[in-house]
Structure formats: structure tokens, C-alpha cells
Amino acid sequence: REAFVWSRIEHPNLHPLRGYHLQPEARLISPWCRHGNLLDYLRVNLLSIGWTSLRSCIYQASYGLEHLHSREPPIAHADIKPENVLINDLREAARSDFGLGRVLHDPDIPSGFTTSKTVKGTFKYQARELFDGGQTTCSSDVYAFGGLILTAR
């Protein structure tokens, strides 16, 4: 499922999928990001990173999310959190981990790839409507992105 969603997207602020192997067990292949994820990057560089650099990382992560949401059909990430934003060697942010991603409103895609009745993702970043039985949407991604910003500041 993750490879299916991930393989449909390409953007400078979405971490690229380079390939996958199914045997002997499923493996996804993507470039190494030596700075790790946004949360780790901020912990290590807390004293040296300036507001301009932090703001740039947040903007870059938002551009990746905007690209997912502006596709036709849109893709909801469904697990927005600082741990799913990777920092590359140029200190640029790219959204990653598309395991819970959903291609929304596409009748040509098998329903197992597009719908889920179970609330998944990271509890502290989830929109309230997901706890009341709602489906993951672009709006619930935006809510979670607000939580990411609050965590990063």
C-alpha cells in the first residue's frame, strides 16, 4: 500500500521512493537523510538553528503537503508529525512515510487502497473528527500540520 501511494507522487518536498523489493520481505528504498527527521534535527540543533531556518523547514514541509492535496485525485497523508518530515543533506525538509496515505475519491483504485474505517496515525496530531468516526481528509491533514508547527516552535 505504501509503495502504491508513494510511487504516484514526485515533488522536491516529498521524500522520493527509489525502488522496492518484495522478497524475502517487503522493503522500500529511499535516499538516506543524515540529519534524520525534523524532531531529531531540532533537538540536536536547538541552539544553532535560527528562526529563518526553522521557518524554511516548515514552509518546505507545507509545500509537500500542498502538492499531495492538489493532485487529482488528492492524497491525504494521514500521519502528519515531525517524525515524518526528513531533513536532507542540504537541510531541506521533505515529507515521508506514506504508509497510511489515502488516495481520495478515485474509483479506478481498489477500495483497500483508498478507504479505512479505523482511525490510525499519531494520536496527538489527529483532528477531532477522526475520533468521532470521521474519515481521513485533506482537512484532517491540515489540522495535524498545525500540531506539527506547534511542536516545532
mmCIF file of C-alpha atoms in Angstrom:
data_model
loop_
_atom_site.group_PDB
_atom_site.id
_atom_site.type_symbol
_atom_site.label_atom_id
_atom_site.label_comp_id
_atom_site.label_asym_id
_atom_site.label_seq_id
_atom_site.Cartn_x
_atom_site.Cartn_y
_atom_site.Cartn_z
ATOM 1 C CA ARG A 1 0.000 0.000 0.000
ATOM 2 C CA GLU A 2 2.727 2.481 0.954
ATOM 3 C CA ALA A 3 4.691 1.821 -2.249
ATOM 4 C CA PHE A 4 1.481 2.237 -4.253
ATOM 5 C CA VAL A 5 0.746 5.701 -2.837
ATOM 6 C CA TRP A 6 4.397 6.781 -2.692
ATOM 7 C CA SER A 7 5.095 5.766 -6.301
ATOM 8 C CA ARG A 8 2.353 8.105 -7.579
ATOM 9 C CA ILE A 9 3.986 11.291 -6.314
ATOM 10 C CA GLU A 10 7.065 13.333 -7.085
ATOM 11 C CA HIS A 11 7.907 16.730 -5.609
ATOM 12 C CA PRO A 12 11.063 18.346 -4.143
ATOM 13 C CA ASN A 13 9.450 18.373 -0.678
ATOM 14 C CA LEU A 14 8.259 14.767 -0.759
ATOM 15 C CA HIS A 15 10.947 12.226 0.085
ATOM 16 C CA PRO A 16 11.480 10.132 -3.077
ATOM 17 C CA LEU A 17 10.888 6.410 -3.446
ATOM 18 C CA ARG A 18 13.792 4.917 -5.405
ATOM 19 C CA GLY A 19 12.564 1.326 -5.504
ATOM 20 C CA TYR A 20 11.232 -1.626 -3.564
ATOM 21 C CA HIS A 21 11.794 -5.348 -3.031
ATOM 22 C CA LEU A 22 9.045 -7.794 -2.132
ATOM 23 C CA GLN A 23 11.162 -10.898 -1.428
ATOM 24 C CA PRO A 24 12.206 -12.215 1.052
ATOM 25 C CA GLU A 25 10.252 -9.448 2.801
ATOM 26 C CA ALA A 26 8.904 -6.080 1.670
ATOM 27 C CA ARG A 27 11.481 -3.265 1.636
ATOM 28 C CA LEU A 28 11.141 0.302 0.389
ATOM 29 C CA ILE A 29 14.254 2.073 -0.870
ATOM 30 C CA SER A 30 14.744 5.823 -0.498
ATOM 31 C CA PRO A 31 17.728 8.171 -0.091
ATOM 32 C CA TRP A 32 19.416 8.388 3.312
ATOM 33 C CA CYS A 33 18.867 11.656 5.217
ATOM 34 C CA ARG A 34 21.796 12.053 7.591
ATOM 35 C CA HIS A 35 20.057 14.829 9.548
ATOM 36 C CA GLY A 36 17.173 12.485 10.371
ATOM 37 C CA ASN A 37 13.666 13.734 10.976
ATOM 38 C CA LEU A 38 12.533 17.242 11.908
ATOM 39 C CA LEU A 39 12.129 16.445 15.610
ATOM 40 C CA ASP A 40 15.627 14.955 15.905
ATOM 41 C CA TYR A 41 17.098 17.770 13.820
ATOM 42 C CA LEU A 42 15.597 20.375 16.150
ATOM 43 C CA ARG A 43 16.784 18.535 19.275
ATOM 44 C CA VAL A 44 20.379 18.314 18.019
ATOM 45 C CA ASN A 45 20.493 21.844 16.588
ATOM 46 C CA LEU A 46 18.262 23.656 19.080
ATOM 47 C CA LEU A 47 20.826 26.306 19.968
ATOM 48 C CA SER A 48 22.259 26.811 16.488
ATOM 49 C CA ILE A 49 19.160 26.766 14.287
ATOM 50 C CA GLY A 50 17.644 30.173 13.725
ATOM 51 C CA TRP A 51 14.025 31.126 13.229
ATOM 52 C CA THR A 52 14.659 31.597 9.487
ATOM 53 C CA SER A 53 15.906 28.002 9.102
ATOM 54 C CA LEU A 54 13.034 26.602 11.150
ATOM 55 C CA ARG A 55 10.500 28.613 9.165
ATOM 56 C CA SER A 56 12.074 27.382 5.930
ATOM 57 C CA CYS A 57 11.721 23.735 7.039
ATOM 58 C CA ILE A 58 8.071 24.304 7.956
ATOM 59 C CA TYR A 59 7.368 26.008 4.625
ATOM 60 C CA GLN A 60 9.045 23.176 2.726
ATOM 61 C CA ALA A 61 7.003 20.566 4.593
ATOM 62 C CA SER A 62 3.848 22.565 3.811
ATOM 63 C CA TYR A 63 4.747 22.649 0.093
ATOM 64 C CA GLY A 64 4.954 18.856 0.067
ATOM 65 C CA LEU A 65 1.589 18.584 1.792
ATOM 66 C CA GLU A 66 0.049 21.108 -0.592
ATOM 67 C CA HIS A 67 1.296 19.027 -3.519
ATOM 68 C CA LEU A 68 -0.391 15.899 -2.129
ATOM 69 C CA HIS A 69 -3.656 17.751 -1.595
ATOM 70 C CA SER A 70 -3.648 19.481 -5.000
ATOM 71 C CA ARG A 71 -3.291 16.277 -7.018
ATOM 72 C CA GLU A 72 -6.255 14.873 -8.907
ATOM 73 C CA PRO A 73 -7.411 12.834 -7.093
ATOM 74 C CA PRO A 74 -5.994 14.301 -3.856
ATOM 75 C CA ILE A 75 -3.851 12.249 -1.489
ATOM 76 C CA ALA A 76 -4.298 12.555 2.278
ATOM 77 C CA HIS A 77 -1.083 11.725 4.174
ATOM 78 C CA ALA A 78 -2.954 10.653 7.350
ATOM 79 C CA ASP A 79 0.080 10.678 9.682
ATOM 80 C CA ILE A 80 1.407 14.239 9.821
ATOM 81 C CA LYS A 81 4.029 14.648 12.566
ATOM 82 C CA PRO A 82 7.604 15.968 12.884
ATOM 83 C CA GLU A 83 8.982 12.422 12.758
ATOM 84 C CA ASN A 84 7.595 12.093 9.204
ATOM 85 C CA VAL A 85 9.455 15.128 7.877
ATOM 86 C CA LEU A 86 13.019 14.237 6.885
ATOM 87 C CA ILE A 87 15.906 16.711 6.615
ATOM 88 C CA ASN A 88 18.272 16.035 3.713
ATOM 89 C CA ASP A 89 21.970 16.891 3.361
ATOM 90 C CA LEU A 90 21.092 20.407 2.139
ATOM 91 C CA ARG A 91 18.936 20.873 5.265
ATOM 92 C CA GLU A 92 15.761 20.860 3.175
ATOM 93 C CA ALA A 93 12.580 19.295 4.530
ATOM 94 C CA ALA A 94 10.719 16.531 2.722
ATOM 95 C CA ARG A 95 7.577 14.723 3.857
ATOM 96 C CA SER A 96 7.938 10.944 4.265
ATOM 97 C CA ASP A 97 6.123 7.810 5.483
ATOM 98 C CA PHE A 98 3.160 7.268 3.206
ATOM 99 C CA GLY A 99 2.064 4.017 4.873
ATOM 100 C CA LEU A 100 -1.278 5.458 5.987
ATOM 101 C CA GLY A 101 -1.733 7.670 2.925
ATOM 102 C CA ARG A 102 -5.061 7.569 1.106
ATOM 103 C CA VAL A 103 -5.796 8.420 -2.483
ATOM 104 C CA LEU A 104 -9.151 10.166 -2.118
ATOM 105 C CA HIS A 105 -12.111 9.839 -4.493
ATOM 106 C CA ASP A 106 -10.568 7.662 -7.207
ATOM 107 C CA PRO A 107 -12.939 4.957 -8.499
ATOM 108 C CA ASP A 108 -10.125 3.324 -10.515
ATOM 109 C CA ILE A 109 -8.181 2.324 -7.410
ATOM 110 C CA PRO A 110 -9.162 -0.770 -5.388
ATOM 111 C CA SER A 111 -11.035 0.252 -2.239
ATOM 112 C CA GLY A 112 -8.453 -1.405 0.014
ATOM 113 C CA PHE A 113 -6.034 1.334 -1.002
ATOM 114 C CA THR A 114 -8.384 4.252 -0.509
ATOM 115 C CA THR A 115 -10.607 3.703 2.498
ATOM 116 C CA SER A 116 -10.242 2.750 6.119
ATOM 117 C CA LYS A 117 -12.819 2.614 8.885
ATOM 118 C CA THR A 118 -10.153 2.527 11.581
ATOM 119 C CA VAL A 119 -8.561 5.682 12.952
ATOM 120 C CA LYS A 120 -4.807 5.337 12.510
ATOM 121 C CA GLY A 121 -1.894 7.695 12.767
ATOM 122 C CA THR A 122 -0.415 9.516 15.725
ATOM 123 C CA PHE A 123 -2.949 10.332 18.427
ATOM 124 C CA LYS A 124 -1.667 13.747 19.500
ATOM 125 C CA TYR A 125 -1.793 15.164 15.951
ATOM 126 C CA GLN A 126 -5.203 13.828 14.900
ATOM 127 C CA ALA A 127 -8.185 16.031 14.150
ATOM 128 C CA ARG A 128 -11.166 15.691 16.473
ATOM 129 C CA GLU A 129 -13.489 14.399 13.750
ATOM 130 C CA LEU A 130 -11.335 11.282 13.381
ATOM 131 C CA PHE A 131 -12.198 10.283 16.945
ATOM 132 C CA ASP A 132 -15.900 10.618 16.156
ATOM 133 C CA GLY A 133 -15.703 8.097 13.306
ATOM 134 C CA GLY A 134 -14.727 10.511 10.533
ATOM 135 C CA GLN A 135 -12.519 9.595 7.579
ATOM 136 C CA THR A 136 -9.057 10.982 6.945
ATOM 137 C CA THR A 137 -9.282 14.023 4.665
ATOM 138 C CA CYS A 138 -7.074 16.841 3.466
ATOM 139 C CA SER A 139 -8.641 18.968 6.228
ATOM 140 C CA SER A 140 -7.582 16.492 8.917
ATOM 141 C CA ASP A 141 -4.044 16.636 7.464
ATOM 142 C CA VAL A 142 -4.069 20.445 7.781
ATOM 143 C CA TYR A 143 -5.183 20.158 11.423
ATOM 144 C CA ALA A 144 -2.307 17.751 12.111
ATOM 145 C CA PHE A 145 0.114 20.095 10.343
ATOM 146 C CA GLY A 146 -0.880 22.812 12.824
ATOM 147 C CA GLY A 147 0.160 20.423 15.603
ATOM 148 C CA LEU A 148 3.465 19.844 13.826
ATOM 149 C CA ILE A 149 4.095 23.604 13.753
ATOM 150 C CA LEU A 150 3.326 23.937 17.468
ATOM 151 C CA THR A 151 5.677 21.057 18.277
ATOM 152 C CA ALA A 152 8.486 22.521 16.159
ATOM 153 C CA ARG A 153 8.393 26.030 17.595
#
